Coordinates of C-alpha atoms in Angstrom, one line a residue:
Chain A
M1 CA -9.7 -14.5 10.7
F2 CA -12.4 -13.7 8.0
N3 CA -14.1 -11.3 10.5
K4 CA -10.8 -9.5 11.1
I5 CA -10.1 -9.1 7.4
L6 CA -13.7 -7.9 6.9
Y7 CA -13.2 -5.4 9.7
C8 CA -9.9 -4.1 8.2
I9 CA -11.5 -3.6 4.7
K10 CA -14.5 -1.8 6.2
T11 CA -12.1 0.3 8.3
A12 CA -10.0 1.2 5.2
F13 CA -13.1 2.3 3.3
R14 CA -14.4 4.3 6.3
N15 CA -11.0 6.0 6.8
M16 CA -11.0 6.9 3.2
R17 CA -14.3 8.6 3.5
A18 CA -13.3 10.3 6.7
N19 CA -10.1 11.7 5.2
F20 CA -11.7 12.4 1.8
G21 CA -9.5 15.5 0.9
L22 CA -6.2 13.7 1.6
N23 CA -7.3 10.7 -0.3
V24 CA -8.4 12.7 -3.3
L25 CA -4.9 14.3 -3.3
A26 CA -3.1 11.0 -3.3
I27 CA -5.5 9.4 -5.9
S28 CA -5.2 12.4 -8.2
T29 CA -1.4 12.2 -8.1
I30 CA -1.4 8.5 -8.8
A31 CA -3.9 9.1 -11.7
L32 CA -1.8 11.8 -13.2
T33 CA 1.4 9.7 -12.9
F34 CA -0.3 6.8 -14.6
I35 CA -1.9 8.9 -17.3
I36 CA 1.6 10.0 -18.4
C37 CA 3.0 6.5 -18.0
I38 CA 0.2 4.7 -19.8
T39 CA 0.3 7.2 -22.6
F40 CA 4.0 6.7 -22.9
V41 CA 3.5 2.9 -23.0
V42 CA 0.9 3.2 -25.7
V43 CA 3.1 5.4 -27.8
L44 CA 6.1 3.1 -27.3
T45 CA 4.1 0.0 -28.1
N46 CA 2.9 1.6 -31.4
A47 CA 6.4 2.8 -32.2
A48 CA 7.7 -0.7 -31.7
A49 CA 4.9 -2.2 -33.9
L50 CA 5.7 0.4 -36.5
K51 CA 9.4 -0.4 -36.4
T52 CA 8.6 -4.1 -36.8
L53 CA 6.2 -3.4 -39.7
W54 CA 8.8 -1.3 -41.5
A55 CA 11.5 -3.7 -40.9
E56 CA 9.3 -6.4 -42.4
R57 CA 8.5 -4.3 -45.4
I58 CA 11.9 -3.1 -46.2
Q59 CA 13.4 -4.9 -49.2
M60 CA 17.0 -5.7 -49.5
I61 CA 18.3 -5.1 -53.0
V62 CA 21.4 -7.1 -54.1
Y63 CA 23.1 -5.6 -57.1
L64 CA 25.2 -7.9 -59.1
K65 CA 28.4 -7.0 -60.9
R66 CA 27.9 -5.9 -64.5
T67 CA 30.4 -8.6 -65.5
A68 CA 28.3 -11.3 -63.9
T69 CA 27.6 -14.1 -66.4
P70 CA 24.3 -16.1 -66.4
S71 CA 26.0 -18.9 -64.5
D72 CA 27.3 -16.4 -61.9
V73 CA 23.7 -15.1 -61.6
E74 CA 22.4 -18.6 -61.1
R75 CA 25.0 -19.5 -58.5
A76 CA 24.2 -16.2 -56.7
R77 CA 20.5 -17.1 -56.7
R78 CA 21.1 -20.5 -55.2
L79 CA 23.4 -19.1 -52.5
I80 CA 20.9 -16.3 -51.7
E81 CA 18.0 -18.7 -51.6
S82 CA 19.9 -21.0 -49.2
L83 CA 20.1 -18.3 -46.6
P84 CA 17.5 -18.9 -43.8
E85 CA 17.1 -15.1 -43.4
V86 CA 15.7 -14.8 -46.9
R87 CA 12.0 -15.3 -47.3
S88 CA 11.7 -14.7 -51.0
L89 CA 13.6 -13.2 -53.9
H90 CA 12.7 -11.7 -57.2
F91 CA 15.2 -11.4 -60.1
V92 CA 15.4 -8.1 -61.9
S93 CA 17.3 -8.3 -65.1
R94 CA 19.5 -5.4 -66.3
D95 CA 17.0 -4.7 -69.1
D96 CA 14.0 -4.6 -66.8
A97 CA 16.0 -2.4 -64.4
L98 CA 16.7 0.1 -67.2
Q99 CA 13.1 0.0 -68.3
Q100 CA 12.0 0.7 -64.7
F101 CA 14.5 3.6 -64.6
R102 CA 13.2 5.0 -67.8
M103 CA 9.6 4.9 -66.4
M104 CA 10.8 6.7 -63.3
L105 CA 12.3 9.4 -65.5
Q106 CA 9.3 9.8 -67.7
G107 CA 9.4 13.3 -69.3
Q108 CA 13.1 13.6 -68.6
D109 CA 14.2 10.9 -71.1
S110 CA 16.8 13.3 -72.5
I111 CA 19.0 12.4 -69.5
L112 CA 19.4 8.9 -70.9
E113 CA 19.9 10.0 -74.5
G114 CA 23.7 9.9 -74.3
L115 CA 23.8 6.3 -73.1
N116 CA 25.0 3.9 -75.7
E117 CA 24.8 0.8 -73.5
N118 CA 22.9 -0.2 -70.4
P119 CA 24.9 0.9 -67.3
L120 CA 22.9 -1.2 -64.9
G121 CA 23.6 -4.7 -63.7
H122 CA 21.2 -7.5 -62.7
S123 CA 19.8 -7.5 -59.3
F124 CA 17.7 -9.5 -56.8
E125 CA 15.0 -7.9 -54.6
L126 CA 14.8 -9.8 -51.4
R127 CA 12.2 -10.0 -48.7
L128 CA 13.6 -11.1 -45.4
S129 CA 12.2 -13.4 -42.8
P130 CA 10.0 -11.7 -40.1
D131 CA 12.6 -12.7 -37.5
I132 CA 14.9 -10.1 -39.0
K133 CA 13.7 -7.0 -37.2
D134 CA 16.5 -4.7 -36.3
D135 CA 19.3 -3.0 -38.2
E136 CA 22.0 -5.2 -36.6
Q137 CA 20.4 -8.4 -38.0
M138 CA 20.0 -6.7 -41.4
A139 CA 23.6 -5.5 -41.4
A140 CA 24.7 -9.1 -40.7
V141 CA 22.6 -10.5 -43.6
A142 CA 24.0 -7.7 -45.9
A143 CA 27.5 -8.6 -44.9
T144 CA 26.9 -12.3 -45.8
L145 CA 25.4 -11.4 -49.1
K146 CA 28.4 -9.1 -50.0
K147 CA 30.7 -12.1 -49.6
I148 CA 29.1 -13.7 -52.7
D149 CA 31.5 -13.3 -55.7
A150 CA 29.0 -11.9 -58.2
V151 CA 27.5 -9.4 -55.7
D152 CA 28.6 -5.8 -56.2
D153 CA 26.6 -4.0 -53.5
V154 CA 23.7 -4.5 -51.1
E155 CA 21.2 -1.8 -50.3
Y156 CA 18.4 -1.8 -47.6
G157 CA 17.8 1.7 -46.3
R158 CA 20.0 1.0 -43.3
A159 CA 20.5 4.6 -42.4
W160 CA 16.7 5.2 -42.1
I161 CA 16.2 2.1 -39.9
E162 CA 19.1 3.1 -37.8
R163 CA 17.7 6.6 -37.3
F164 CA 14.3 5.3 -36.4
S165 CA 15.9 2.7 -34.0
A166 CA 17.9 5.4 -32.3
L167 CA 14.8 7.6 -31.9
F168 CA 12.9 4.6 -30.6
D169 CA 15.7 3.9 -28.1
I170 CA 15.7 7.5 -26.9
L171 CA 12.0 7.4 -26.5
K172 CA 12.2 4.1 -24.6
I173 CA 14.9 5.4 -22.2
T174 CA 13.1 8.7 -21.7
G175 CA 10.0 6.7 -20.9
I176 CA 11.7 4.5 -18.4
V177 CA 13.4 7.4 -16.6
L178 CA 10.2 9.5 -16.6
A179 CA 8.2 6.5 -15.3
G180 CA 10.7 5.8 -12.6
L181 CA 10.7 9.5 -11.5
L182 CA 6.9 9.6 -11.6
F183 CA 6.6 6.4 -9.6
L184 CA 9.0 7.7 -7.0
F185 CA 7.0 10.9 -6.8
S186 CA 3.8 9.0 -6.4
L187 CA 5.3 6.8 -3.8
L188 CA 6.4 9.8 -1.8
I189 CA 2.9 11.4 -2.1
V190 CA 1.2 8.1 -1.0
N191 CA 3.7 7.8 1.8
N192 CA 3.2 11.4 3.0
T193 CA -0.6 11.1 2.8
L194 CA -0.6 8.0 4.9
K195 CA 1.9 9.6 7.3
L196 CA -0.5 12.5 7.7
L197 CA -3.4 10.1 8.2
L198 CA -1.3 8.2 10.7
T199 CA -0.7 11.4 12.6
S200 CA -4.3 12.4 12.5
R201 CA -5.2 8.9 13.9
R202 CA -2.6 8.9 16.6
D203 CA -5.2 8.8 19.3
E204 CA -7.1 6.1 17.6
I205 CA -4.0 3.9 17.2
E206 CA -3.0 4.5 20.8
I207 CA -6.5 3.4 22.0
M208 CA -6.4 0.4 19.7
K209 CA -3.1 -0.6 21.1
L210 CA -4.5 -0.2 24.6
V211 CA -7.4 -2.5 24.0
G212 CA -5.0 -5.2 22.7
A213 CA -4.9 -4.7 18.9
T214 CA -1.8 -6.2 17.3
T215 CA 0.4 -4.1 15.1
A216 CA -0.7 -6.1 12.1
F217 CA -4.4 -5.4 12.9
I218 CA -3.6 -1.7 13.0
K219 CA -1.4 -1.7 9.9
T220 CA -3.7 -3.8 7.6
P221 CA -6.4 -1.1 7.1
L222 CA -3.7 1.4 6.3
C223 CA -2.1 -0.9 3.8
I224 CA -5.5 -1.6 2.2
E225 CA -6.1 2.1 2.1
G226 CA -2.8 2.6 0.2
M227 CA -3.6 -0.2 -2.2
L228 CA -7.1 1.2 -2.8
Q229 CA -5.6 4.6 -3.5
G230 CA -3.3 3.0 -6.1
I231 CA -6.0 0.9 -7.7
I232 CA -8.5 3.8 -7.9
G233 CA -5.8 6.2 -9.2
V234 CA -4.8 3.7 -12.0
A235 CA -8.4 2.9 -12.8
I236 CA -9.0 6.7 -13.4
A237 CA -5.8 6.9 -15.5
I238 CA -6.9 3.9 -17.6
L239 CA -10.3 5.5 -18.1
V240 CA -8.9 8.9 -19.1
V241 CA -6.4 7.3 -21.5
S242 CA -9.0 5.0 -23.0
L243 CA -11.5 7.9 -23.5
A244 CA -8.8 10.0 -25.1
G245 CA -7.8 7.1 -27.2
L246 CA -11.4 6.6 -28.4
A247 CA -11.6 10.3 -29.3
V248 CA -8.4 10.3 -31.4
R249 CA -8.5 6.7 -32.7
E250 CA -10.2 7.4 -36.0
P251 CA -8.3 10.4 -37.2
L252 CA -5.0 9.1 -35.9
Q253 CA -5.5 5.7 -37.5
H254 CA -6.3 7.4 -40.8
L255 CA -3.1 9.5 -40.5
M256 CA -0.9 6.5 -39.6
A257 CA -2.4 4.4 -42.5
L258 CA -1.7 7.2 -44.9
Y259 CA 1.8 8.1 -43.9
A260 CA 3.2 5.1 -42.2
G261 CA 1.3 2.2 -43.7
M262 CA 0.1 1.2 -40.2
H263 CA -3.6 0.3 -40.4
R264 CA -4.2 -0.8 -36.8
L265 CA -3.2 1.3 -33.8
I266 CA -2.5 -0.6 -30.5
F267 CA -4.4 0.6 -27.4
L268 CA -4.6 -0.9 -24.0
D269 CA -5.6 -4.5 -23.8
P270 CA -7.3 -6.1 -20.7
L271 CA -4.1 -7.8 -19.7
S272 CA -2.1 -4.5 -19.7
C273 CA -4.9 -2.9 -17.7
C274 CA -4.7 -5.6 -15.1
A275 CA -0.9 -5.2 -15.0
F276 CA -1.3 -1.5 -14.5
L277 CA -3.9 -2.0 -11.8
A278 CA -1.5 -4.4 -10.0
L279 CA 1.3 -1.9 -10.4
G280 CA -0.9 0.8 -8.8
A281 CA -1.8 -1.5 -6.0
G282 CA 1.8 -2.4 -5.4
L283 CA 2.8 1.3 -5.5
G284 CA 0.1 2.1 -2.9
L285 CA 1.1 -0.8 -0.8
A286 CA 4.8 0.2 -0.9
G287 CA 3.9 3.8 0.1
S288 CA 1.7 2.6 3.0
L289 CA 4.3 0.1 4.2
C290 CA 6.9 2.9 4.4
A291 CA 4.4 5.0 6.3
V292 CA 3.3 2.4 8.8
G293 CA 6.9 2.0 9.9
G294 CA 6.1 5.0 12.0
L295 CA 3.4 3.0 13.9
E296 CA 6.0 1.7 16.4
E297 CA 6.6 5.3 17.6
I298 CA 3.0 5.6 18.7
H299 CA 3.2 4.5 22.3
A300 CA 0.4 3.1 24.4
Chain B
M1 CA -6.2 -16.2 48.1
H2 CA -4.3 -16.2 44.8
A3 CA -2.2 -13.2 44.0
I4 CA -3.1 -11.5 40.7
I5 CA -0.4 -8.8 40.8
E6 CA 3.0 -9.1 42.5
F7 CA 5.6 -6.4 42.5
H8 CA 9.0 -7.5 43.7
N9 CA 11.5 -4.7 44.4
V10 CA 10.2 -2.7 41.4
S11 CA 11.7 0.6 40.5
K12 CA 11.1 2.9 37.6
C13 CA 13.2 5.8 36.6
Y14 CA 12.7 8.4 33.8
N15 CA 16.1 9.8 32.7
S16 CA 17.6 8.9 36.1
T17 CA 14.7 10.6 38.0
P18 CA 13.0 7.9 40.1
A19 CA 9.2 7.6 39.6
L20 CA 8.9 4.5 41.7
S21 CA 11.4 3.1 44.1
D22 CA 11.6 -0.4 45.5
I23 CA 7.9 -1.3 45.4
N24 CA 6.9 -4.6 46.9
L25 CA 3.2 -5.2 46.6
T26 CA 0.7 -8.0 46.3
I27 CA -2.9 -7.7 45.1
N28 CA -5.1 -10.7 45.3
K29 CA -7.7 -11.9 42.9
G30 CA -11.1 -10.3 43.5
D31 CA -9.6 -7.3 45.4
F32 CA -10.9 -3.8 45.0
V33 CA -7.8 -1.7 45.6
F34 CA -7.2 2.0 45.6
L35 CA -3.9 3.5 44.8
T36 CA -3.8 6.9 46.5
G37 CA -1.3 9.6 46.9
P38 CA -0.7 13.2 45.7
S39 CA 0.1 14.1 42.1
G40 CA 3.5 12.8 41.2
A41 CA 3.4 10.0 43.8
G42 CA 3.8 7.3 41.1
K43 CA 0.2 6.0 40.8
T44 CA -0.1 6.3 37.1
T45 CA 3.4 4.9 36.6
L46 CA 2.5 1.9 38.7
L47 CA -0.6 1.3 36.6
K48 CA 1.4 1.7 33.4
L49 CA 3.8 -0.9 34.6
I50 CA 0.9 -3.3 35.0
F51 CA -0.5 -2.8 31.5
L52 CA 3.0 -2.7 30.1
S53 CA 2.8 0.8 28.7
E54 CA 6.1 1.1 30.6
R55 CA 8.8 -1.4 31.7
P56 CA 10.4 -1.3 35.1
T57 CA 14.0 -0.2 35.5
E58 CA 14.5 -2.8 38.2
G59 CA 12.6 -5.6 39.9
E60 CA 10.0 -8.0 38.6
I61 CA 6.2 -7.8 38.0
I62 CA 4.1 -10.9 37.9
V63 CA 0.5 -10.7 36.7
N64 CA -1.8 -13.7 37.1
G65 CA 1.3 -16.0 37.5
V66 CA 3.1 -14.6 34.4
N67 CA 6.3 -12.7 34.7
I68 CA 5.6 -9.7 32.5
T69 CA 8.8 -7.9 33.2
R70 CA 10.5 -9.0 30.0
M71 CA 7.4 -9.9 28.0
K72 CA 8.0 -9.7 24.2
S73 CA 6.4 -6.7 22.5
S74 CA 4.5 -9.0 20.2
A75 CA 2.9 -10.7 23.2
I76 CA 1.7 -7.4 24.8
P77 CA -1.5 -7.1 22.7
H78 CA -2.6 -10.6 23.8
F79 CA -1.8 -9.8 27.4
R80 CA -3.8 -6.5 27.3
R81 CA -6.9 -8.4 26.0
K82 CA -7.1 -9.9 29.5
L83 CA -7.1 -6.4 31.1
G84 CA -9.4 -3.5 31.0
V85 CA -8.1 0.0 31.4
V86 CA -10.1 3.2 32.1
F87 CA -8.7 6.7 32.0
Q88 CA -9.5 10.1 33.4
D89 CA -9.9 11.5 29.9
F90 CA -12.0 8.5 28.8
K91 CA -9.9 7.9 25.6
L92 CA -12.9 7.3 23.4
L93 CA -12.8 7.6 19.6
P94 CA -14.9 10.6 18.8
G95 CA -15.6 9.5 15.2
K96 CA -17.1 6.1 16.4
T97 CA -20.4 5.5 18.0
V98 CA -20.9 4.2 21.5
F99 CA -21.5 0.8 19.9
E100 CA -18.3 0.9 17.8
N101 CA -16.2 2.2 20.7
V102 CA -17.3 -0.7 22.9
A103 CA -17.1 -3.2 20.1
L104 CA -13.4 -2.4 19.5
G105 CA -12.1 -4.9 22.0
L106 CA -14.2 -7.7 20.3
E107 CA -13.3 -6.6 16.7
I108 CA -9.6 -7.1 17.3
I109 CA -10.1 -10.7 18.4
G110 CA -12.1 -11.3 15.2
L111 CA -15.5 -12.2 16.8
N112 CA -18.4 -12.4 14.4
R113 CA -20.8 -9.6 14.0
K114 CA -23.7 -11.4 15.6
L115 CA -21.8 -12.2 18.8
I116 CA -20.3 -8.7 18.9
K117 CA -23.7 -7.1 18.6
R118 CA -25.2 -9.3 21.3
R119 CA -22.3 -8.8 23.7
V120 CA -22.1 -5.0 23.2
W121 CA -25.8 -4.6 23.7
Q122 CA -25.6 -6.6 26.9
V123 CA -22.7 -4.5 28.3
V124 CA -24.0 -1.1 27.1
K125 CA -27.4 -2.0 28.7
W126 CA -25.6 -3.0 31.9
V127 CA -23.9 0.4 32.1
G128 CA -27.3 2.1 31.5
L129 CA -26.6 3.6 28.1
L130 CA -28.7 1.6 25.7
Q131 CA -30.6 4.6 24.5
K132 CA -27.3 6.3 23.6
I133 CA -25.8 3.3 21.8
D134 CA -25.7 5.1 18.4
S135 CA -24.5 8.4 19.8
Y136 CA -21.1 9.8 19.3
P137 CA -18.9 10.5 22.4
P138 CA -18.8 14.3 21.9
Y139 CA -22.5 14.4 22.4
L140 CA -22.4 12.5 25.7
S141 CA -21.9 14.0 29.2
G142 CA -18.7 13.2 31.1
G143 CA -20.4 10.6 33.2
E144 CA -21.8 8.9 30.1
Q145 CA -18.5 8.9 28.4
Q146 CA -16.9 7.3 31.4
R147 CA -19.6 4.6 31.3
V148 CA -18.8 4.0 27.7
A149 CA -15.1 3.7 28.6
I150 CA -16.0 1.2 31.4
A151 CA -18.2 -0.8 29.0
R152 CA -15.3 -1.0 26.6
A153 CA -12.9 -2.1 29.4
I154 CA -15.2 -4.9 30.6
I155 CA -16.4 -6.1 27.2
N156 CA -13.9 -9.0 27.2
N157 CA -14.7 -10.0 30.8
P158 CA -11.2 -9.0 32.0
M159 CA -9.6 -10.6 35.0
L160 CA -8.2 -7.2 36.0
L161 CA -9.6 -3.7 35.6
L162 CA -7.2 -0.8 36.0
A163 CA -8.6 2.8 36.3
D164 CA -6.5 5.9 36.4
E165 CA -8.4 8.8 38.1
P166 CA -11.6 7.6 36.6
T167 CA -13.7 10.2 38.4
G168 CA -11.2 13.1 38.1
N169 CA -13.3 14.9 35.4
L170 CA -16.7 14.2 37.1
D171 CA -18.7 16.0 39.7
P172 CA -19.2 14.2 43.0
G173 CA -22.6 12.8 42.1
L174 CA -21.4 11.2 38.9
A175 CA -18.2 10.1 40.6
L176 CA -20.3 8.1 43.1
E177 CA -22.3 6.5 40.3
I178 CA -19.1 5.5 38.5
M179 CA -17.7 4.1 41.7
K180 CA -20.9 2.0 42.2
L181 CA -20.4 0.7 38.7
F182 CA -16.8 -0.4 39.6
K183 CA -18.1 -2.0 42.7
A184 CA -20.7 -4.0 40.7
I185 CA -18.0 -5.1 38.3
N186 CA -15.9 -6.2 41.3
T187 CA -18.7 -8.3 42.7
R188 CA -18.7 -10.3 39.5
G189 CA -15.1 -11.4 40.3
T190 CA -13.0 -8.8 38.4
T191 CA -10.0 -7.5 40.4
I192 CA -10.1 -3.7 40.3
V193 CA -7.2 -1.3 40.9
I194 CA -8.2 2.4 40.9
A195 CA -5.6 5.2 41.1
T196 CA -7.0 8.3 42.7
H197 CA -5.6 11.3 44.6
N198 CA -9.0 11.4 46.5
R199 CA -8.2 9.6 49.7
D200 CA -11.7 10.4 51.1
M201 CA -13.4 8.6 48.3
A202 CA -11.1 5.6 48.7
E203 CA -12.0 5.4 52.4
T204 CA -15.7 5.9 51.6
F205 CA -15.5 2.7 49.7
S206 CA -13.4 1.1 52.3
H207 CA -11.3 -1.3 50.4
N208 CA -7.7 -2.0 50.1
I209 CA -5.7 1.2 50.0
V210 CA -2.2 1.4 48.7
A211 CA -0.7 4.8 49.6
L212 CA 2.2 6.1 47.5
S213 CA 4.3 9.2 48.0
H214 CA 7.3 10.3 46.0
G215 CA 7.4 6.9 44.3
R216 CA 7.5 5.0 47.5
L217 CA 5.0 2.7 49.1
L218 CA 3.8 4.3 52.3
E219 CA 1.2 1.9 53.4
H220 CA -1.0 -1.0 52.2
S221 CA -3.9 -1.1 54.5
H222 CA -7.1 -3.1 54.5
L223 CA -9.9 -0.9 55.9
S224 CA -13.1 -2.3 57.2
A225 CA -16.1 -1.9 55.0
S226 CA -18.5 0.9 55.9

């Protein structure tokens, strides 16, 4: 058995060398497909991390009614603190809020000149639990908070998160569709390459059948060849994406830290690389299995 | 004598055109048989029925006691390992060396490299091509290529060797050498069935002659050795 496997592996390598041009074509197609797919996965992973980061950082501000008495405020604090979704809260009195407002309007103080009394109410600035990541969960927390008597309004930049979530979803769906189409494309290329190889080896297969080779013995090198095409193609893709990642890592990381508050970009980890290699091998195997179906037609 | 090949009322049709009709034939173990007849007589079809490249339309074929008429496709490779087949066009793999071509029959059964090497060397030496063991078939003469094909056919010590016009592409001198080789194989106990349209050559070697014409068995004669 071991000798047969060894023979099949050697034959697969030898066949790849013998049909170098066709194999280069198949490997290049797989590599290109996976360069696009891996890049998309890296972008999506970072977008997901960014979404989580922003969701974690977003504060929820609970505005209390101007009529709220100190006891109303205390009751509201207790109720808010009792919510499991709330990690911490900070009370901002109406006077502090006005002071902050004045500071924001420095140089334009005249706007507030006509105010005889403080128009602002007390408020709480909430930080939510890290489990609250998407806008749906936030909306649910906001709805709970609004039910508290003293609460006037709740603000948390929902529109912004929703927009980013929608963009992320579009990106994700586009990625899945694109990856699906590219995989199909690669599958067809591998399949066609191996069909061409099969045709070019028609005589060889006929002779092998004549000397008593089983179908499995003939198919195995072709399947190994397909898997090797997949693995080599993916390895090239990983190398290209990693090198490109290395080249842009520094400036991109600086940019993301500056504008998005994201200090660490996520690139391919060893586990993902292994998963992609396995996917490539599976793709090659699937393509070759489709192609070797035609073996039965070769009569000896 | 034990029969190694038995044909019982065997017919073979291709799209309702008969290639063989009602063949009854027995070949014994150790025989050296010639199938003769003009082109289209059914010689190749008869050989194809024996190595299961074709199935009979009617009748039964028994090889070495096994009824192969309805043998499962999955069992055919194992059955073929007990046979050797030689063709007029040699059917060698041009991209493989003499060694690799001959070793093919041993590779498929998973023999280890050491044994393969030893056995291939023995057989290639026996057919007189040891100096060409690393050559590729396109660089060999017709006679040499047929020797390689014979070496490949006997590498597994087959009980039965089938040859379809093995000297058809060779000049008379080389044809004689190849025939001597077949005879030597036969003396080691292998049953040999050779299809040839050359009746004279068959009679020169004076062995069993099965004559076919238009798919029918004309005669099965045992001529005396010359």
